[in-house]
Amino acid sequence: MTTQGTTEGLTARSMVEHISAQGVTHMVTLPDSETNFMYDNMTESGMEVVPIAREGEAIAIAAGLWIANQKPAVMIQNSGLFESGDALRGLGIGIDLPLVMFIGYRGYTRHGDTPDSAAQFLEPFLHTWGTPYWIIETDAELDRIALAFKKAEETSKPVAVLIGAEYVSV
Amino acid sequence: MIEYQDVATAIQRERGEAVVVTAMTQSKFWKEASDRPELDIPTNNSMGKVSSIALGIALGAPDRKVIALDGDGSLIMNMGSLVTVGNKSPKNFVHVVYDNGVYAITGGQPIAGAGVINWPAIAMGSGYKAAYSFEDTEEMATEMPRIMAEDGPILIRIQVKPVITTNLGVIQTWESNAVMPRQMRSVKVELAKS
Ligand SMILES: Cc1ncc(C[n+]2csc(CCOP(=O)(O)OP(=O)(O)O)c2C)c(N)n1
């Protein structure tokens, strides 16, 4: 991911503050280089980080946490969301799970010419599954996180927040 | 080889207040044995995810024992979940693997690795605290009370006699597909009480 086209940056600390403000108890995630800063901030914020081996586990673990009356969220890359298709079907949409999924928008270019198929298929995929989403590229857009959580609760369905920028700092 | 009914009986005797999440053929036999249906979640509509759902419940309700009744075919589909469990190491997590060597529900085709997979070794190599293996009914029934009282995560591999579904698959209805979400909400309500 690149930050080209953005005037300000997206900081991991502000992002985690906005997620914490929603009362998230657990972040089920596959850590990668893009969410490295997030990882430290999440741990410090008191959220329990649940690292997974493969993204297909994420929605299933989140469903379990929800059954235990916790408030989980998921943070994975777009490539990992494709990996999670059957879980999104059966254990997200299929059980009416109110869940916010933070999705790293790998390959997002903002100008149309998109060599990375992980980016090409992300928005069409979400539309096909009827999963609403918001895109965040700068700190100024972080209030969209609250909108996503509201939508997930109102509809009792999974929704996505696409992270369309690299974090510029912690 | 051990019969499904005998496994269900031995676990039911020790389950107490445990939440029991089941996959595939186990769901049928567990339903017949369970005396706490409000704490049971059959997950046949989500192959491979029993271990992950049960892990989520175990992490979210650390004072409640959670028992996953997994299938060998299901677990090889989500093998990485063993590492995820081992990493978090929830004390309240019991993972039972029904080793029948086949995909019974789809007609009994052998699973990859049938007769080769060493479940206790894989569990221990993934960070489980203990792992056991049973091929004899008496031995399983005798050992189960002690094992179920141990701190987890533990894995119990049980060699079961395959019960092959002959009508190839489950007849799906709207009602049958509503069972898993309904049971999830039932357990959610039960856990909110404690
Ligand atoms: C993702 C996915 N792939 C394949 C299937 C088809 N399927 C349904 S049951 C089953 C076999 C499950 O095997 P196992 O967990 O060993 O349980 P058993 O049938 O032996 O009780 C398969 C392959 C499915 N439901 N979902």
Coordinates of C-alpha atoms and ligand atoms in Angstrom, one line a residue:
Chain A
M1 CA 0.0 0.0 0.0
T2 CA 1.1 3.6 -0.6
T3 CA 0.1 6.9 0.8
Q4 CA 0.2 8.7 -2.5
G5 CA -2.7 11.1 -3.0
T6 CA -3.2 11.6 0.7
T7 CA -2.4 15.0 2.3
E8 CA -2.3 13.8 5.8
G9 CA -1.5 10.4 7.1
L10 CA -3.3 7.6 9.0
T11 CA -1.8 7.0 12.4
A12 CA -2.1 3.7 14.1
R13 CA -2.6 5.3 17.5
S14 CA -5.6 7.4 16.4
M15 CA -7.0 4.4 14.7
V16 CA -6.7 2.2 17.8
E17 CA -8.3 5.0 19.9
H18 CA -11.3 5.0 17.6
I19 CA -11.6 1.2 17.8
S20 CA -11.2 1.2 21.6
A21 CA -13.9 3.9 21.9
Q22 CA -16.3 1.3 20.4
G23 CA -15.7 -1.0 23.4
V24 CA -13.8 -3.7 21.4
T25 CA -12.5 -6.4 23.7
H26 CA -10.6 -8.6 21.3
M27 CA -8.9 -8.0 18.0
V28 CA -8.6 -11.2 16.0
T29 CA -5.8 -10.6 13.6
L30 CA -3.1 -11.9 11.3
P31 CA -0.3 -9.5 12.0
D32 CA 1.7 -8.3 9.0
S33 CA 4.1 -5.5 8.2
E34 CA 1.2 -3.0 7.6
T35 CA -0.4 -3.6 11.0
N36 CA 2.8 -3.7 13.0
F37 CA 2.3 -0.4 14.7
M38 CA -1.3 -1.3 15.3
Y39 CA -0.2 -4.4 17.1
D40 CA 1.7 -2.5 19.9
N41 CA -1.0 0.1 20.2
M42 CA -3.7 -2.5 20.5
T43 CA -1.9 -4.3 23.3
E44 CA -1.3 -1.1 25.1
S45 CA -4.9 -0.1 24.8
G46 CA -6.1 -3.1 26.8
M47 CA -7.6 -4.9 23.9
E48 CA -6.7 -8.6 23.8
V49 CA -5.0 -9.5 20.6
V50 CA -5.8 -12.9 19.2
P51 CA -3.2 -13.8 16.6
I52 CA -4.3 -16.4 14.0
A53 CA -2.5 -18.8 11.7
R54 CA -4.8 -18.4 8.8
E55 CA -7.5 -15.8 8.1
G56 CA -10.3 -18.4 7.7
E57 CA -10.1 -18.8 11.5
A58 CA -10.8 -15.1 12.2
I59 CA -14.6 -14.9 11.7
A60 CA -15.1 -18.2 13.5
I61 CA -13.1 -17.1 16.5
A62 CA -15.0 -13.8 16.5
A63 CA -18.3 -15.7 16.4
G64 CA -17.2 -17.6 19.5
L65 CA -16.2 -14.5 21.3
W66 CA -19.5 -12.9 20.5
I67 CA -21.3 -16.0 21.9
A68 CA -19.3 -15.5 25.1
N69 CA -20.7 -11.9 25.2
Q70 CA -17.5 -10.2 24.2
K71 CA -17.1 -7.5 21.5
P72 CA -14.5 -8.8 19.0
A73 CA -13.3 -7.2 15.8
V74 CA -11.2 -8.7 13.0
M75 CA -8.2 -7.2 11.3
I76 CA -6.8 -9.0 8.2
Q77 CA -5.6 -8.2 4.7
N78 CA -7.9 -8.3 1.6
S79 CA -6.1 -11.4 0.5
G80 CA -7.1 -12.9 3.8
L81 CA -10.8 -11.9 3.4
F82 CA -10.9 -13.9 0.2
E83 CA -9.5 -16.8 2.3
S84 CA -12.3 -16.3 4.7
G85 CA -15.2 -16.7 2.3
D86 CA -16.8 -19.8 3.8
A87 CA -16.6 -18.4 7.3
L88 CA -18.1 -15.0 6.2
R89 CA -20.9 -17.0 4.6
G90 CA -21.6 -19.5 7.4
L91 CA -20.5 -17.8 10.6
G92 CA -20.8 -14.1 9.7
I93 CA -23.8 -13.5 7.4
G94 CA -25.3 -16.9 8.2
I95 CA -25.6 -16.4 12.0
D96 CA -26.4 -12.6 11.8
L97 CA -23.1 -11.7 13.5
P98 CA -22.6 -8.0 14.2
L99 CA -18.9 -7.7 13.4
V100 CA -16.6 -5.0 12.1
M101 CA -13.8 -6.4 9.9
F102 CA -10.8 -4.1 9.3
I103 CA -9.4 -5.0 5.9
G104 CA -6.0 -3.9 4.7
Y105 CA -6.6 -2.7 1.1
R106 CA -3.5 -4.1 -0.4
G107 CA -2.9 -2.8 -4.0
Y108 CA -5.2 0.3 -3.7
T109 CA -4.0 2.9 -6.1
R110 CA -6.8 5.5 -6.1
H111 CA -6.2 6.2 -9.8
G112 CA -7.9 3.2 -11.4
D113 CA -5.0 1.3 -12.9
T114 CA -4.8 -1.6 -10.4
P115 CA -2.2 -4.3 -11.0
D116 CA -2.9 -6.2 -7.8
S117 CA -5.9 -8.5 -8.1
A118 CA -6.4 -8.5 -4.4
A119 CA -7.4 -4.8 -4.8
Q120 CA -9.3 -5.4 -8.1
F121 CA -11.7 -7.8 -6.5
L122 CA -12.1 -6.4 -3.0
E123 CA -15.0 -4.0 -3.6
P124 CA -16.9 -6.2 -6.1
F125 CA -16.5 -9.0 -3.6
L126 CA -18.0 -7.0 -0.7
H127 CA -20.9 -5.8 -3.0
T128 CA -21.6 -9.4 -4.0
W129 CA -21.9 -10.5 -0.4
G130 CA -24.0 -7.5 0.4
T131 CA -21.5 -6.4 3.0
P132 CA -21.4 -2.6 3.5
Y133 CA -18.0 -0.9 3.8
W134 CA -16.2 2.3 4.5
I135 CA -12.8 3.3 3.3
I136 CA -10.3 5.1 5.5
E137 CA -7.2 6.8 4.3
T138 CA -6.5 9.6 6.8
D139 CA -7.0 10.4 10.4
A140 CA -9.7 12.9 9.3
E141 CA -11.8 10.0 8.1
L142 CA -11.6 7.9 11.3
D143 CA -15.2 8.8 12.4
R144 CA -16.2 6.3 9.7
I145 CA -15.3 3.6 12.3
A146 CA -18.2 4.6 14.5
L147 CA -20.5 4.5 11.5
A148 CA -19.3 1.0 10.7
F149 CA -19.9 -0.3 14.3
K150 CA -23.4 1.4 14.2
K151 CA -24.3 -0.4 11.0
A152 CA -23.1 -3.7 12.2
E153 CA -25.3 -3.4 15.3
E154 CA -28.3 -2.1 13.5
T155 CA -28.2 -4.8 10.8
S156 CA -26.7 -7.5 12.9
K157 CA -24.4 -8.4 10.0
P158 CA -20.7 -8.1 9.3
V159 CA -19.5 -4.8 7.8
A160 CA -16.0 -3.8 6.6
V161 CA -13.6 -0.9 7.1
L162 CA -11.0 -0.8 4.4
I163 CA -7.7 0.6 5.3
G164 CA -6.6 2.3 2.2
A165 CA -3.4 3.7 3.4
E166 CA -0.2 2.8 5.2
Y167 CA 0.2 4.1 8.6
V168 CA 2.6 7.0 8.5
S169 CA 3.7 6.7 12.1
V170 CA 2.7 5.1 15.4
Chain B
M1 CA -12.2 -49.0 17.7
I2 CA -14.7 -47.2 19.8
E3 CA -18.4 -46.5 19.1
Y4 CA -19.7 -42.9 18.8
Q5 CA -22.3 -43.6 21.5
D6 CA -19.6 -44.7 24.0
V7 CA -17.6 -41.5 23.5
A8 CA -20.7 -39.4 23.9
T9 CA -21.6 -41.2 27.1
A10 CA -18.1 -40.9 28.6
I11 CA -17.9 -37.1 27.8
Q12 CA -21.5 -36.4 28.9
R13 CA -20.7 -37.9 32.3
E14 CA -17.9 -35.4 32.8
R15 CA -19.3 -32.4 31.0
G16 CA -20.8 -30.5 34.0
E17 CA -21.6 -27.0 32.8
A18 CA -19.4 -27.2 29.8
V19 CA -20.3 -25.7 26.5
V20 CA -20.0 -28.4 23.8
V21 CA -19.4 -27.4 20.2
T22 CA -19.8 -30.3 17.8
A23 CA -19.0 -31.1 14.1
M24 CA -20.4 -33.6 11.6
T25 CA -21.3 -37.2 12.7
Q26 CA -20.6 -36.3 16.4
S27 CA -23.5 -33.8 16.4
K28 CA -26.0 -36.6 15.9
F29 CA -24.6 -38.8 18.6
W30 CA -24.0 -36.0 21.0
K31 CA -27.6 -34.8 20.7
E32 CA -28.8 -38.2 21.8
A33 CA -26.5 -38.2 24.9
S34 CA -26.5 -34.6 26.0
D35 CA -28.5 -33.6 29.1
R36 CA -27.8 -29.9 28.7
P37 CA -29.0 -29.1 25.1
E38 CA -29.1 -25.3 25.9
L39 CA -25.3 -25.5 26.1
D40 CA -24.7 -27.3 22.8
I41 CA -23.8 -25.9 19.4
P42 CA -23.8 -28.2 16.4
T43 CA -21.9 -26.6 13.6
N44 CA -22.4 -28.8 10.5
N45 CA -22.9 -25.8 8.3
S46 CA -19.3 -24.6 8.8
M47 CA -16.9 -27.5 8.1
G48 CA -13.5 -27.1 9.8
K49 CA -14.4 -24.3 12.1
V50 CA -15.4 -26.1 15.4
S51 CA -11.9 -25.6 16.9
S52 CA -12.0 -21.9 16.1
I53 CA -15.6 -21.3 17.4
A54 CA -14.8 -23.2 20.6
L55 CA -11.5 -21.2 21.0
G56 CA -13.4 -17.9 20.8
I57 CA -15.9 -19.1 23.4
A58 CA -13.1 -20.3 25.7
L59 CA -11.2 -17.0 25.4
G60 CA -14.4 -15.0 26.0
A61 CA -15.6 -17.1 28.9
P62 CA -12.4 -18.2 30.7
D63 CA -14.3 -19.7 33.7
R64 CA -16.4 -22.0 31.6
K65 CA -15.1 -25.3 30.2
V66 CA -15.5 -25.6 26.4
I67 CA -15.4 -28.9 24.7
A68 CA -14.9 -29.1 20.9
L69 CA -16.0 -32.5 19.3
D70 CA -14.0 -32.2 16.1
G71 CA -13.8 -34.5 13.1
D72 CA -10.5 -35.6 11.6
G73 CA -11.5 -34.4 8.2
S74 CA -12.7 -31.1 9.6
L75 CA -9.5 -30.6 11.6
I76 CA -7.1 -31.2 8.8
M77 CA -9.0 -28.4 7.0
N78 CA -8.1 -26.0 9.9
M79 CA -4.9 -27.5 11.1
G80 CA -3.4 -24.0 11.8
S81 CA -6.1 -23.6 14.5
L82 CA -4.1 -26.0 16.7
V83 CA -1.2 -23.5 16.7
T84 CA -3.7 -20.6 17.4
V85 CA -5.1 -22.6 20.4
G86 CA -1.6 -23.6 21.6
N87 CA -0.5 -19.9 21.4
K88 CA -3.4 -18.6 23.6
S89 CA -3.3 -21.8 25.7
P90 CA -6.8 -21.5 27.3
K91 CA -7.0 -23.7 30.4
N92 CA -10.7 -24.3 29.8
F93 CA -10.3 -25.8 26.3
V94 CA -10.8 -29.5 25.6
H95 CA -10.4 -30.7 22.0
V96 CA -11.7 -34.1 21.1
V97 CA -10.8 -35.4 17.7
Y98 CA -12.9 -38.3 16.3
D99 CA -10.5 -40.2 14.2
N100 CA -12.5 -42.4 11.8
G101 CA -10.1 -42.0 8.9
V102 CA -12.9 -41.0 6.5
Y103 CA -15.3 -38.2 5.4
A104 CA -18.3 -40.2 6.7
I105 CA -20.9 -37.7 5.9
T106 CA -20.0 -37.6 2.2
G107 CA -19.9 -41.3 1.8
G108 CA -16.8 -42.5 3.5
Q109 CA -13.9 -41.4 1.3
P110 CA -10.6 -41.7 3.1
I111 CA -9.2 -38.4 4.4
A112 CA -5.7 -37.3 3.4
G113 CA -3.4 -38.8 6.0
A114 CA -5.8 -41.5 7.2
G115 CA -3.8 -43.8 9.5
V116 CA -0.7 -41.7 9.3
I117 CA -1.6 -38.5 11.2
N118 CA -0.3 -38.5 14.8
W119 CA -2.8 -36.3 16.5
P120 CA -1.2 -36.2 20.0
A121 CA 2.2 -35.3 18.4
I122 CA 0.7 -32.5 16.3
A123 CA -1.1 -31.1 19.4
M124 CA 2.0 -31.2 21.6
G125 CA 4.0 -29.7 18.8
S126 CA 1.5 -26.9 18.6
G127 CA 1.7 -26.0 22.3
Y128 CA -1.2 -28.0 23.9
K129 CA -0.5 -28.9 27.5
A130 CA -1.4 -32.5 27.1
A131 CA -2.6 -35.0 24.5
Y132 CA -4.1 -38.5 24.8
S133 CA -5.1 -41.2 22.4
F134 CA -7.7 -44.0 22.8
E135 CA -8.5 -47.0 20.8
D136 CA -10.2 -49.0 23.6
T137 CA -13.6 -48.2 25.1
E138 CA -12.8 -49.4 28.6
E139 CA -9.6 -47.5 28.8
M140 CA -11.2 -44.3 27.5
A141 CA -14.1 -44.6 30.0
T142 CA -11.7 -45.1 32.9
E143 CA -9.3 -42.3 32.0
M144 CA -11.9 -39.7 30.9
P145 CA -12.8 -38.3 34.4
R146 CA -9.1 -37.7 35.3
I147 CA -8.4 -36.1 31.9
M148 CA -11.4 -33.9 31.8
A149 CA -10.4 -32.4 35.2
E150 CA -7.0 -31.3 33.8
D151 CA -6.0 -27.8 32.8
G152 CA -6.1 -27.3 29.0
P153 CA -5.6 -27.0 26.3
I154 CA -5.8 -30.7 25.9
L155 CA -6.4 -32.9 22.9
I156 CA -8.0 -36.3 23.1
R157 CA -7.8 -38.4 19.9
I158 CA -10.3 -41.2 19.8
Q159 CA -10.3 -43.9 17.2
V160 CA -14.0 -44.3 16.4
K161 CA -15.7 -46.9 14.2
P162 CA -16.9 -45.0 11.1
V163 CA -20.7 -44.6 10.7
I164 CA -21.0 -43.9 7.0
T165 CA -23.9 -41.8 5.9
T166 CA -25.6 -43.8 3.1
N167 CA -28.0 -41.2 1.8
L168 CA -25.0 -39.0 0.9
G169 CA -25.2 -35.9 2.9
V170 CA -27.6 -34.2 5.1
I171 CA -31.1 -33.3 3.9
Q172 CA -31.2 -29.6 4.4
T173 CA -34.2 -27.7 5.3
W174 CA -34.8 -24.1 6.6
E175 CA -35.4 -25.6 10.0
S176 CA -32.2 -27.7 10.1
N177 CA -30.2 -24.7 9.0
A178 CA -31.7 -22.6 11.7
V179 CA -30.4 -24.9 14.4
M180 CA -26.8 -23.6 14.6
P181 CA -27.6 -19.9 14.9
R182 CA -30.4 -20.6 17.4
Q183 CA -28.1 -22.7 19.6
M184 CA -25.4 -20.0 19.4
R185 CA -27.9 -17.6 20.8
S186 CA -29.0 -20.1 23.5
V187 CA -25.4 -20.5 24.7
K188 CA -24.9 -16.7 24.5
V189 CA -27.9 -16.2 26.9
E190 CA -26.7 -19.0 29.2
L191 CA -23.2 -17.5 29.4
A192 CA -24.6 -14.1 30.1
K193 CA -26.2 -15.5 33.3
S194 CA -22.9 -16.5 34.8
Ligands
LIG1 C1 -15.7 -26.2 3.1 C2 -16.4 -27.5 2.9 N1 -15.8 -28.5 2.1 C3 -16.4 -29.7 1.9 C4 -17.6 -29.9 2.5 C5 -18.3 -31.3 2.3 N2 -18.3 -32.1 3.5 C6 -19.4 -32.1 4.3 S1 -19.2 -33.2 5.6 C7 -17.7 -33.6 5.1 C8 -16.8 -34.6 5.8 C9 -16.4 -34.2 7.2 O1 -15.4 -35.1 7.6 P1 -15.1 -35.3 9.2 O2 -14.9 -34.0 9.8 O3 -14.0 -36.3 9.3 O4 -16.4 -35.8 9.8 P2 -17.2 -37.2 9.4 O5 -18.0 -36.9 8.2 O6 -16.3 -38.3 9.3 O7 -18.2 -37.3 10.6 C10 -17.3 -32.9 3.9 C11 -16.1 -33.1 3.1 C12 -18.2 -28.9 3.3 N3 -19.4 -29.1 3.9 N4 -17.6 -27.7 3.5

